[in-house]
């Protein structure tokens, strides 16, 4: 993957208009995952790599009208699709790179990242950047609406021990990036890892 993320932008840009139609049944999985994040009314949460904003309605419901929801994505077409779906009513949408967030230190309570980690060019550094913008004790959720094995099968490949999202790889990666893994779930119908920002 190139440093300018051209490959990611081209891949998702070409699929943005039909993204929600390709995965119409994912909504409940997003809602359930957000419910497990421990968000409270008034919290400030980032949807990192928000795509078409499928998590934003659930995030807004969790933090309430006094909370802040910010969706950040690298692909303009994905953000345009989110706006067409009306998800900008749930929070602000921003074209930005999660590797260099235009946010101050420790300004957020949590980060929700659906399908993001596999597309990060430097996962350790990028997870450290997410940690930078979250207060100590704040949360990180790494989510996918299907598990690793089902996702691998969808892409015609098999899981290997080197898979970054395997628990034995992801735990040390998070630890080295300012996070402590709190829970790990890799089921057929979802992948959800919760972590806490270390003081």
PDB file of C-alpha atoms in Angstrom, residues 6 15 18-19 54 68 78 100 103 128 149 183:
ATOM      1  CA  UNK A   6      -4.099   5.885  -3.379  1.00  0.00           C
ATOM      2  CA  UNK A  15     -17.482   0.841  -4.405  1.00  0.00           C
ATOM      3  CA  UNK A  18     -23.226   0.604  -3.751  1.00  0.00           C
ATOM      4  CA  UNK A  19     -21.560  -0.108  -0.395  1.00  0.00           C
ATOM      5  CA  UNK A  54     -23.082   3.009   9.107  1.00  0.00           C
ATOM      6  CA  UNK A  68     -20.058  14.645  19.904  1.00  0.00           C
ATOM      7  CA  UNK A  78     -17.560   7.276   0.934  1.00  0.00           C
ATOM      8  CA  UNK A 100      -2.624  12.244  11.021  1.00  0.00           C
ATOM      9  CA  UNK A 103      -7.433  16.775  16.526  1.00  0.00           C
ATOM     10  CA  UNK A 128      -0.667   5.268  18.558  1.00  0.00           C
ATOM     11  CA  UNK A 149     -12.761 -16.825   9.130  1.00  0.00           C
ATOM     12  CA  UNK A 183     -11.930  -8.191  25.418  1.00  0.00           C
TER      13      UNK A 183
END
